[in-house]
mmJSON file of the N, C-alpha and C atoms, coordinates in Angstrom:
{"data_MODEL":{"atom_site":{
"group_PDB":["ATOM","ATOM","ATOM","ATOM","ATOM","ATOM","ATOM","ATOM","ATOM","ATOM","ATOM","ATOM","ATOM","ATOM","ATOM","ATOM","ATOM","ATOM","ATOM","ATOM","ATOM","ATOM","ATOM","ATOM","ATOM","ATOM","ATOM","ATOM","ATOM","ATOM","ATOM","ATOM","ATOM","ATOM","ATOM","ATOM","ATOM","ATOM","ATOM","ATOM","ATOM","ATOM","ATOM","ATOM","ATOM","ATOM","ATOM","ATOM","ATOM","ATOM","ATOM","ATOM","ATOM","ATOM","ATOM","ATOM","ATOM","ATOM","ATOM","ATOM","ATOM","ATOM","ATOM","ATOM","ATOM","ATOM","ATOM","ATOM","ATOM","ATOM","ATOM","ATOM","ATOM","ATOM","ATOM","ATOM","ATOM","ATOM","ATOM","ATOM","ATOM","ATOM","ATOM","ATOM","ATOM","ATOM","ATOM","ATOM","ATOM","ATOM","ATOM","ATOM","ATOM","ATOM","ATOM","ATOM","ATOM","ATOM","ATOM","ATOM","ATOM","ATOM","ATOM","ATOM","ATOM","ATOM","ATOM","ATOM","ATOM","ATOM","ATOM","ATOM","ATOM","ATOM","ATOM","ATOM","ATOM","ATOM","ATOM","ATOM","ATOM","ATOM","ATOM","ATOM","ATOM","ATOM","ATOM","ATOM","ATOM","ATOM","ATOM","ATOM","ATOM","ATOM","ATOM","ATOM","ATOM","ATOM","ATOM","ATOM","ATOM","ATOM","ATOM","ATOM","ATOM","ATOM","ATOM","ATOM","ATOM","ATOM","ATOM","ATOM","ATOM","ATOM","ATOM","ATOM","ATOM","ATOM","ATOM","ATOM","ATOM","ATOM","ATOM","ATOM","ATOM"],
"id":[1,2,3,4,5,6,7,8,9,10,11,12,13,14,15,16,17,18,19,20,21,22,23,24,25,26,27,28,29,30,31,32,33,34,35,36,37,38,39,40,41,42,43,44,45,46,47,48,49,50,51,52,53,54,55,56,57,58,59,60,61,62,63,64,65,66,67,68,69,70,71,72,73,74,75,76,77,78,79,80,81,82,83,84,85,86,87,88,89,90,91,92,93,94,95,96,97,98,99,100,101,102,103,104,105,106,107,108,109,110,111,112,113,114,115,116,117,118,119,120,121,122,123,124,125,126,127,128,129,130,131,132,133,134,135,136,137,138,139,140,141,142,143,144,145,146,147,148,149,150,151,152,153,154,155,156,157,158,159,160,161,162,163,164,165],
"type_symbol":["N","C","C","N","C","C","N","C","C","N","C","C","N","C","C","N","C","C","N","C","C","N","C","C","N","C","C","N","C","C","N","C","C","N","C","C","N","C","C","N","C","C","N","C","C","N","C","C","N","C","C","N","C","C","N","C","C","N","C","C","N","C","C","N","C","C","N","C","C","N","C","C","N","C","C","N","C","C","N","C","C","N","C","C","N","C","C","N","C","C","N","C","C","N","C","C","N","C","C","N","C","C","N","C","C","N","C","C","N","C","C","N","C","C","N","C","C","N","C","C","N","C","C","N","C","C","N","C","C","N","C","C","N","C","C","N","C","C","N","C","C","N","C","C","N","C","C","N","C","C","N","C","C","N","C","C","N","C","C","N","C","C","N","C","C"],
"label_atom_id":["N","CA","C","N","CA","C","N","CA","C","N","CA","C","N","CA","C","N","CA","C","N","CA","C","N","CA","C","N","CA","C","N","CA","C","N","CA","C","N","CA","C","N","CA","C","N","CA","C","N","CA","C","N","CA","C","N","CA","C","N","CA","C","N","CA","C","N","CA","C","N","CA","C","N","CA","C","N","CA","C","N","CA","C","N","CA","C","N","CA","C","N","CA","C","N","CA","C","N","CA","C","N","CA","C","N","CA","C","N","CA","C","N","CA","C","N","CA","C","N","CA","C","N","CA","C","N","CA","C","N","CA","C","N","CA","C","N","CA","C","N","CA","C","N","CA","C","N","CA","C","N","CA","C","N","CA","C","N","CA","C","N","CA","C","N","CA","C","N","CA","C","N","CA","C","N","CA","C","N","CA","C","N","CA","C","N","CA","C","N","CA","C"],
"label_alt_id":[null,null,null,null,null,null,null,null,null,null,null,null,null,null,null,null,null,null,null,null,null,null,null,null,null,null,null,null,null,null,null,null,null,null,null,null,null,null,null,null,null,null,null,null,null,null,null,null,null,null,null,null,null,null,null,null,null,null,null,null,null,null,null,null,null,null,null,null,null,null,null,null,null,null,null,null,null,null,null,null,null,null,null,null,null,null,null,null,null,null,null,null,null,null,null,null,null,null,null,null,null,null,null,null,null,null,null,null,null,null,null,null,null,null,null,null,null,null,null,null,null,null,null,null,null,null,null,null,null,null,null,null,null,null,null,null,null,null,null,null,null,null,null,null,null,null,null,null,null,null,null,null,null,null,null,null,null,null,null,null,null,null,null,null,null],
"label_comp_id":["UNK","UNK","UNK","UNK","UNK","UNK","UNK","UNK","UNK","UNK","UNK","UNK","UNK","UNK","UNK","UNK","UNK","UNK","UNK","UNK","UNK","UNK","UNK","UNK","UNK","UNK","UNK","UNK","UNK","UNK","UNK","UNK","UNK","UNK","UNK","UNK","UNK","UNK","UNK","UNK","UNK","UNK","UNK","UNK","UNK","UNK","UNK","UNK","UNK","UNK","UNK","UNK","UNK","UNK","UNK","UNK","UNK","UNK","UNK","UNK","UNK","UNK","UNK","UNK","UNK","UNK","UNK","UNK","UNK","UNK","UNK","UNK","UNK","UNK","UNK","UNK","UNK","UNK","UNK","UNK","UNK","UNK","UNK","UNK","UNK","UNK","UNK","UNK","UNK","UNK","UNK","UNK","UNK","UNK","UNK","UNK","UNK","UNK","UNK","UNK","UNK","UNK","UNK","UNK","UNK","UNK","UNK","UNK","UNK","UNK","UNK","UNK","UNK","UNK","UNK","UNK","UNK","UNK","UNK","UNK","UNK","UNK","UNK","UNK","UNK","UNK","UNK","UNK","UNK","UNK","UNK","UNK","UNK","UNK","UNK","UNK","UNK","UNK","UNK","UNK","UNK","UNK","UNK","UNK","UNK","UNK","UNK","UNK","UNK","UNK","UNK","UNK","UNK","UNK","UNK","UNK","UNK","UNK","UNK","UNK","UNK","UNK","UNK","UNK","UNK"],
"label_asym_id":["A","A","A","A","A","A","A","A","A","A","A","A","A","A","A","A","A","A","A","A","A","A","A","A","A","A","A","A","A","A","A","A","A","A","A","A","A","A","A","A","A","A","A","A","A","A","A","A","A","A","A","A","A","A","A","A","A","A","A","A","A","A","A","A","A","A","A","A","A","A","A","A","A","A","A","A","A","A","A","A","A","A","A","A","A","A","A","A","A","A","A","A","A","A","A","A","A","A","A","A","A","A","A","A","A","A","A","A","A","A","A","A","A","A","A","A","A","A","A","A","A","A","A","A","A","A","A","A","A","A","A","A","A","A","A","A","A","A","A","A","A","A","A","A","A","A","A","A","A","A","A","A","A","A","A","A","A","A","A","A","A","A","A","A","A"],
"label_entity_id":["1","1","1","1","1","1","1","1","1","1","1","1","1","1","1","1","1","1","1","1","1","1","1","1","1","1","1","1","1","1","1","1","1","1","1","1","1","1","1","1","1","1","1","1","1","1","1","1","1","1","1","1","1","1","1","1","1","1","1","1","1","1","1","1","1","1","1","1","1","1","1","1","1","1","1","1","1","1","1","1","1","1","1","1","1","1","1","1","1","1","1","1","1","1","1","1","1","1","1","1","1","1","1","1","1","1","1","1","1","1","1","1","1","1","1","1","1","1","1","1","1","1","1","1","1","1","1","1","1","1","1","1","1","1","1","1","1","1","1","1","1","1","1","1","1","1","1","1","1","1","1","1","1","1","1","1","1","1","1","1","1","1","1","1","1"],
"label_seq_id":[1,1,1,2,2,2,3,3,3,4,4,4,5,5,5,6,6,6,7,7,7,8,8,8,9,9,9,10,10,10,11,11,11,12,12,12,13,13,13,14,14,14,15,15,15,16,16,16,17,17,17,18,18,18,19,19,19,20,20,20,21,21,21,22,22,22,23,23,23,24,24,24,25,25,25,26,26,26,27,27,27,28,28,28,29,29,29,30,30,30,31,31,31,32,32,32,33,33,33,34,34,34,35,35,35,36,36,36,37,37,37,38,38,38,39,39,39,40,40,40,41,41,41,42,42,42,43,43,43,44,44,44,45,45,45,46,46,46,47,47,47,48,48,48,49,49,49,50,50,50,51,51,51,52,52,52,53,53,53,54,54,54,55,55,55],
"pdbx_PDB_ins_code":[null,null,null,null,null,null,null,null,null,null,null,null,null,null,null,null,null,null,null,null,null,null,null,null,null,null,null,null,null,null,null,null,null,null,null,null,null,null,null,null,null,null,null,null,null,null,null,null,null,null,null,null,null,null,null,null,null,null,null,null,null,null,null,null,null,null,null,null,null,null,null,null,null,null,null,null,null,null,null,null,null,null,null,null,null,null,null,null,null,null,null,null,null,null,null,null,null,null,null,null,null,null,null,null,null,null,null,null,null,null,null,null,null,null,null,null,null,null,null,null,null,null,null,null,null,null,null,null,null,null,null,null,null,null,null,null,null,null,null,null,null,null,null,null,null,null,null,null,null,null,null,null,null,null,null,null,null,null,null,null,null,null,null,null,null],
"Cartn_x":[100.839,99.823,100.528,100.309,100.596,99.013,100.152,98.597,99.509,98.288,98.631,98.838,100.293,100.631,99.669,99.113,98.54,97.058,96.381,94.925,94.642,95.941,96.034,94.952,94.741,93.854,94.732,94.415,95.042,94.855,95.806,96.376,96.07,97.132,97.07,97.148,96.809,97.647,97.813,99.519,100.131,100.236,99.709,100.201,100.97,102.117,103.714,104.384,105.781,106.57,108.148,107.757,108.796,109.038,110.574,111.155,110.667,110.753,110.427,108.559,107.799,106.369,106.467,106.726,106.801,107.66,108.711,109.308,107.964,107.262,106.374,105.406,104.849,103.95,104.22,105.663,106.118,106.014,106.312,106.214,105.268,104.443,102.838,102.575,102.823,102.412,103.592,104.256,105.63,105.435,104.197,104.047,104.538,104.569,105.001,106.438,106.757,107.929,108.507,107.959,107.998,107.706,108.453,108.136,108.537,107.588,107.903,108.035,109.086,108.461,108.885,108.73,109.613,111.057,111.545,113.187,113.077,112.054,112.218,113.583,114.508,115.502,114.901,114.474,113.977,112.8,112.248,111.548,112.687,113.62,114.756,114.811,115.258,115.69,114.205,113.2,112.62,112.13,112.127,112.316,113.522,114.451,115.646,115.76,115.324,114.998,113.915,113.079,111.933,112.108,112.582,112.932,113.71,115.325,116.077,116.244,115.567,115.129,114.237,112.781,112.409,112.624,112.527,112.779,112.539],
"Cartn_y":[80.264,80.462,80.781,80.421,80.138,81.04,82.427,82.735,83.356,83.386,83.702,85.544,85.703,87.239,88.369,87.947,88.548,88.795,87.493,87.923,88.216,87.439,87.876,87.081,85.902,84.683,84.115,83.703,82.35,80.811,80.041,78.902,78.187,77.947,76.634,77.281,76.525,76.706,75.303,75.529,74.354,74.712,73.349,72.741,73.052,73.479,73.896,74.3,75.049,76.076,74.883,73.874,72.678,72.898,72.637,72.869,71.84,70.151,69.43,69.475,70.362,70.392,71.412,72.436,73.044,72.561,71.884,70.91,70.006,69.35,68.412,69.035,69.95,71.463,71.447,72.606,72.535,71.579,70.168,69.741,68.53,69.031,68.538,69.365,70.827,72.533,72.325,71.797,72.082,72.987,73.709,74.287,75.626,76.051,77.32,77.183,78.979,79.509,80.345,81.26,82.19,82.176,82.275,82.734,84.031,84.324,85.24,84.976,84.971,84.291,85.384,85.063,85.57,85.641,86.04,85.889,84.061,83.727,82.172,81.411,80.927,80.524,78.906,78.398,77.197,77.174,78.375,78.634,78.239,79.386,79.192,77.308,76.988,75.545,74.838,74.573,73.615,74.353,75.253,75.717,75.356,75.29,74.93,73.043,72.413,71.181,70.95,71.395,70.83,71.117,72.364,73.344,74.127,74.466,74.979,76.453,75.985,77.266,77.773,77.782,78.34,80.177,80.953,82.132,82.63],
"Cartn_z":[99.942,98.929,97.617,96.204,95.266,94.483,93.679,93.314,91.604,90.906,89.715,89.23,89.147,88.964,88.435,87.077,86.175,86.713,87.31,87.727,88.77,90.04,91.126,92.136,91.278,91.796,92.407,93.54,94.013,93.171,93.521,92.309,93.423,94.684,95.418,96.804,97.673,98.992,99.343,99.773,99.796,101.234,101.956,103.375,104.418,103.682,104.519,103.856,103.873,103.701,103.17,103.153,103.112,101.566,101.477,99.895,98.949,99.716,99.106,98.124,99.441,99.006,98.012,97.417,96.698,95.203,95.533,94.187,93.521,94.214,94.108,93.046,94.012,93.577,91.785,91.669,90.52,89.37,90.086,89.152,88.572,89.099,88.858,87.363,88.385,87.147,86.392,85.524,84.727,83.484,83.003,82.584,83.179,84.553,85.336,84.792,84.241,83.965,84.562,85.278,86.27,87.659,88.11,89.887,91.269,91.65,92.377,93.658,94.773,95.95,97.063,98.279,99.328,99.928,100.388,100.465,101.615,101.505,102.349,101.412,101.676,100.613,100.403,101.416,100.739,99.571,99.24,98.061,97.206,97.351,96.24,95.772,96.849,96.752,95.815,96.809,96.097,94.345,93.792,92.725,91.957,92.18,91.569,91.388,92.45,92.569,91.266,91.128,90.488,88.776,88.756,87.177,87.687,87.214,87.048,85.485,85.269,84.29,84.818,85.915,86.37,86.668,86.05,86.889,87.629],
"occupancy":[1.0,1.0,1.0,1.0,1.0,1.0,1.0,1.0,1.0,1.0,1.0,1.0,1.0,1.0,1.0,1.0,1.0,1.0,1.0,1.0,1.0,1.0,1.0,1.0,1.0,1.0,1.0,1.0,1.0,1.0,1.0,1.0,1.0,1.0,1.0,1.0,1.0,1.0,1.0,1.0,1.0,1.0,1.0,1.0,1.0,1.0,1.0,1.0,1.0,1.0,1.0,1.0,1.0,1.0,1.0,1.0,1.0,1.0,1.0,1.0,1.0,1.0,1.0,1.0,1.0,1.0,1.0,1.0,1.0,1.0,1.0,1.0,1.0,1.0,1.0,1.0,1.0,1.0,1.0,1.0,1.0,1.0,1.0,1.0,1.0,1.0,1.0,1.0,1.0,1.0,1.0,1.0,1.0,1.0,1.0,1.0,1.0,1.0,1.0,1.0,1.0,1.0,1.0,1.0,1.0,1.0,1.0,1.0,1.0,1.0,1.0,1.0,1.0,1.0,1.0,1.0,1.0,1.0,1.0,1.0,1.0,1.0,1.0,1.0,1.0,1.0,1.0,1.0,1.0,1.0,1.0,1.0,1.0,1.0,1.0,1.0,1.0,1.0,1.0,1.0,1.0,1.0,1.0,1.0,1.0,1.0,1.0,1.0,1.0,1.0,1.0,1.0,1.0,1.0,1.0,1.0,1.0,1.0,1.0,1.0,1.0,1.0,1.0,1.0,1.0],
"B_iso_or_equiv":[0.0,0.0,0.0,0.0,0.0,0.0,0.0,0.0,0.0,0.0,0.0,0.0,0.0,0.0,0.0,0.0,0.0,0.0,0.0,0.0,0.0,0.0,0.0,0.0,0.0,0.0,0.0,0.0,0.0,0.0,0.0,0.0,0.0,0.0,0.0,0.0,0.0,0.0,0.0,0.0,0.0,0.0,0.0,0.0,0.0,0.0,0.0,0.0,0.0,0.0,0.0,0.0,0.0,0.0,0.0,0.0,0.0,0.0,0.0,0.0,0.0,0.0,0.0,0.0,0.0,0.0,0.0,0.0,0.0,0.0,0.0,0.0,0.0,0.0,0.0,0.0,0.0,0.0,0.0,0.0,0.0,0.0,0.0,0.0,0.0,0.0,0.0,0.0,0.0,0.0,0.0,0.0,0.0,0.0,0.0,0.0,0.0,0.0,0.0,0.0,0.0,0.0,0.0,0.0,0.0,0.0,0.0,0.0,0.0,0.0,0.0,0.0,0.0,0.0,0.0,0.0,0.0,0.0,0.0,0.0,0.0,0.0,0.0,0.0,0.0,0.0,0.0,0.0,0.0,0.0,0.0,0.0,0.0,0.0,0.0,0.0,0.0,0.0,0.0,0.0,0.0,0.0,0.0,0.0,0.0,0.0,0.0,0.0,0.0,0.0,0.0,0.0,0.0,0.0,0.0,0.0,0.0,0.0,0.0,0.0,0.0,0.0,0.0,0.0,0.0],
"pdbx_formal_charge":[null,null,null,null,null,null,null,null,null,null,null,null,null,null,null,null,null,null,null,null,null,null,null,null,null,null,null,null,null,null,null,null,null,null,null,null,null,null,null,null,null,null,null,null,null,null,null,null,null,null,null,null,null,null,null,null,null,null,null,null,null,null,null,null,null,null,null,null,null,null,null,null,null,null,null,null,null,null,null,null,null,null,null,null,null,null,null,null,null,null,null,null,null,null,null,null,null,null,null,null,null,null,null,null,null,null,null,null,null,null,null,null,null,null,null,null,null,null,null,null,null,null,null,null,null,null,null,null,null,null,null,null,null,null,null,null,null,null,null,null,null,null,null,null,null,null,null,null,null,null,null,null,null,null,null,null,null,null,null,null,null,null,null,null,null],
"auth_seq_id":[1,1,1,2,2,2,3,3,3,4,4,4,5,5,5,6,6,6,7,7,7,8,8,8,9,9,9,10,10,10,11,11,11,12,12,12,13,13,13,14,14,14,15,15,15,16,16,16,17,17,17,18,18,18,19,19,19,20,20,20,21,21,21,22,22,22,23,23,23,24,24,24,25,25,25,26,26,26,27,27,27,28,28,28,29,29,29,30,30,30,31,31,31,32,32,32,33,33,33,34,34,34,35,35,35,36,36,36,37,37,37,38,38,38,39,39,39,40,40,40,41,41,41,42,42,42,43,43,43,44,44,44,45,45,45,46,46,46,47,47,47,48,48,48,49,49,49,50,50,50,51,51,51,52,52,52,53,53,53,54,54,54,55,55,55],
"auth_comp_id":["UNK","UNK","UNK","UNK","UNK","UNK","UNK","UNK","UNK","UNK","UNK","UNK","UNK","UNK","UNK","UNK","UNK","UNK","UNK","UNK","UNK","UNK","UNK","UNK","UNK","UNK","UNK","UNK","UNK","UNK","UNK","UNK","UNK","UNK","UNK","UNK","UNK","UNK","UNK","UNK","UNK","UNK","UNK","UNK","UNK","UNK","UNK","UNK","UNK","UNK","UNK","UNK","UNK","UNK","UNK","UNK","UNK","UNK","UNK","UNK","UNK","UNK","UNK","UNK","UNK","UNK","UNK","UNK","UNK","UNK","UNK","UNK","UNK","UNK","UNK","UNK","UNK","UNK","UNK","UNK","UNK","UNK","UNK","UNK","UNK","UNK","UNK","UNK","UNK","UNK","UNK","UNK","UNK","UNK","UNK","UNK","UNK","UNK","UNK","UNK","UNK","UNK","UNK","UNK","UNK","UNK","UNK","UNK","UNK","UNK","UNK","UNK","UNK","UNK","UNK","UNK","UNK","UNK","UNK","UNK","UNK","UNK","UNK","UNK","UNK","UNK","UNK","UNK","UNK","UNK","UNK","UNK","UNK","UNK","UNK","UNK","UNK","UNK","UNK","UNK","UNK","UNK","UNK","UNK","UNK","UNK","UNK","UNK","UNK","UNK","UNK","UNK","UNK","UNK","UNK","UNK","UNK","UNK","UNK","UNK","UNK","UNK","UNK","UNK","UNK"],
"auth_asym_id":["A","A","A","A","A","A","A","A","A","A","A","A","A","A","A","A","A","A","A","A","A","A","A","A","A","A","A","A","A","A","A","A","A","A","A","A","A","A","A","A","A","A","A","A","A","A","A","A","A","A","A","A","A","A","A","A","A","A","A","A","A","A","A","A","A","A","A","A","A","A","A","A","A","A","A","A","A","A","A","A","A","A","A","A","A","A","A","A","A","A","A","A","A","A","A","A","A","A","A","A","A","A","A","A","A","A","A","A","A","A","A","A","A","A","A","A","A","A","A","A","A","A","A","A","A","A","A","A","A","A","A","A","A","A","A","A","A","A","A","A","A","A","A","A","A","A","A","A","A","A","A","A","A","A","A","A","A","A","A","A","A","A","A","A","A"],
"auth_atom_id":["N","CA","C","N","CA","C","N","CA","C","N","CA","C","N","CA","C","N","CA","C","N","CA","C","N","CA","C","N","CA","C","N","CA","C","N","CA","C","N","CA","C","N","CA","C","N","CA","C","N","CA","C","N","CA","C","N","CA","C","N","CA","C","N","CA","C","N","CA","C","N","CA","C","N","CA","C","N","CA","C","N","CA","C","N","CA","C","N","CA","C","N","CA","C","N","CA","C","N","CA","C","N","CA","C","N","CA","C","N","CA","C","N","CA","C","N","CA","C","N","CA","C","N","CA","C","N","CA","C","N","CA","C","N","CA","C","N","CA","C","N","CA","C","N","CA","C","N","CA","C","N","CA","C","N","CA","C","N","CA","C","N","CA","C","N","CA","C","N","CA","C","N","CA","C","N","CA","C","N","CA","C","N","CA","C","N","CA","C","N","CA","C"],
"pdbx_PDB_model_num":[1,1,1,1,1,1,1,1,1,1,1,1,1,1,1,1,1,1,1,1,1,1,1,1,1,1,1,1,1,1,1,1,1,1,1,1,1,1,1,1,1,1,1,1,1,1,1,1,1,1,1,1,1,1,1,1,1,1,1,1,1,1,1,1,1,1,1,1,1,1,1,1,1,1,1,1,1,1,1,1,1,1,1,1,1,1,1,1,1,1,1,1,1,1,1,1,1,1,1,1,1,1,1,1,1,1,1,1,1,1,1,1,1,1,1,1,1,1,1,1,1,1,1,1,1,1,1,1,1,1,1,1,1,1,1,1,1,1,1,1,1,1,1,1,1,1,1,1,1,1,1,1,1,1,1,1,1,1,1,1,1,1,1,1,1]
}}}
């Protein structure tokens, strides 16, 4: 689940936990600058895949 920090709404729920689905995700939203995730490292990955300035 993909939810927005500030309002604390949920944004998306994505399908699966897969790096590639979350790159995709990203970069649909390329407006997203920030991210918070879980220690899952394939978060890491598909974040870095999609936007590398991402934080």
């Amino acid at each position: 689940m993909i939810c927005d920090l500030c309002s604390h709404h949920p944004v998306a729920l994505l399908p699966n936990r897969l790096p590639q689905t979350l790159t995709e995700w990203l970069k649909t939203y390329s407006h997203v600058q920030v991210m918070s995730r879980d220690g899952f490292t394939g978060f890491r990955q598909g974040i870095a895949n999609a936007n590398p300035s991402i934080l």
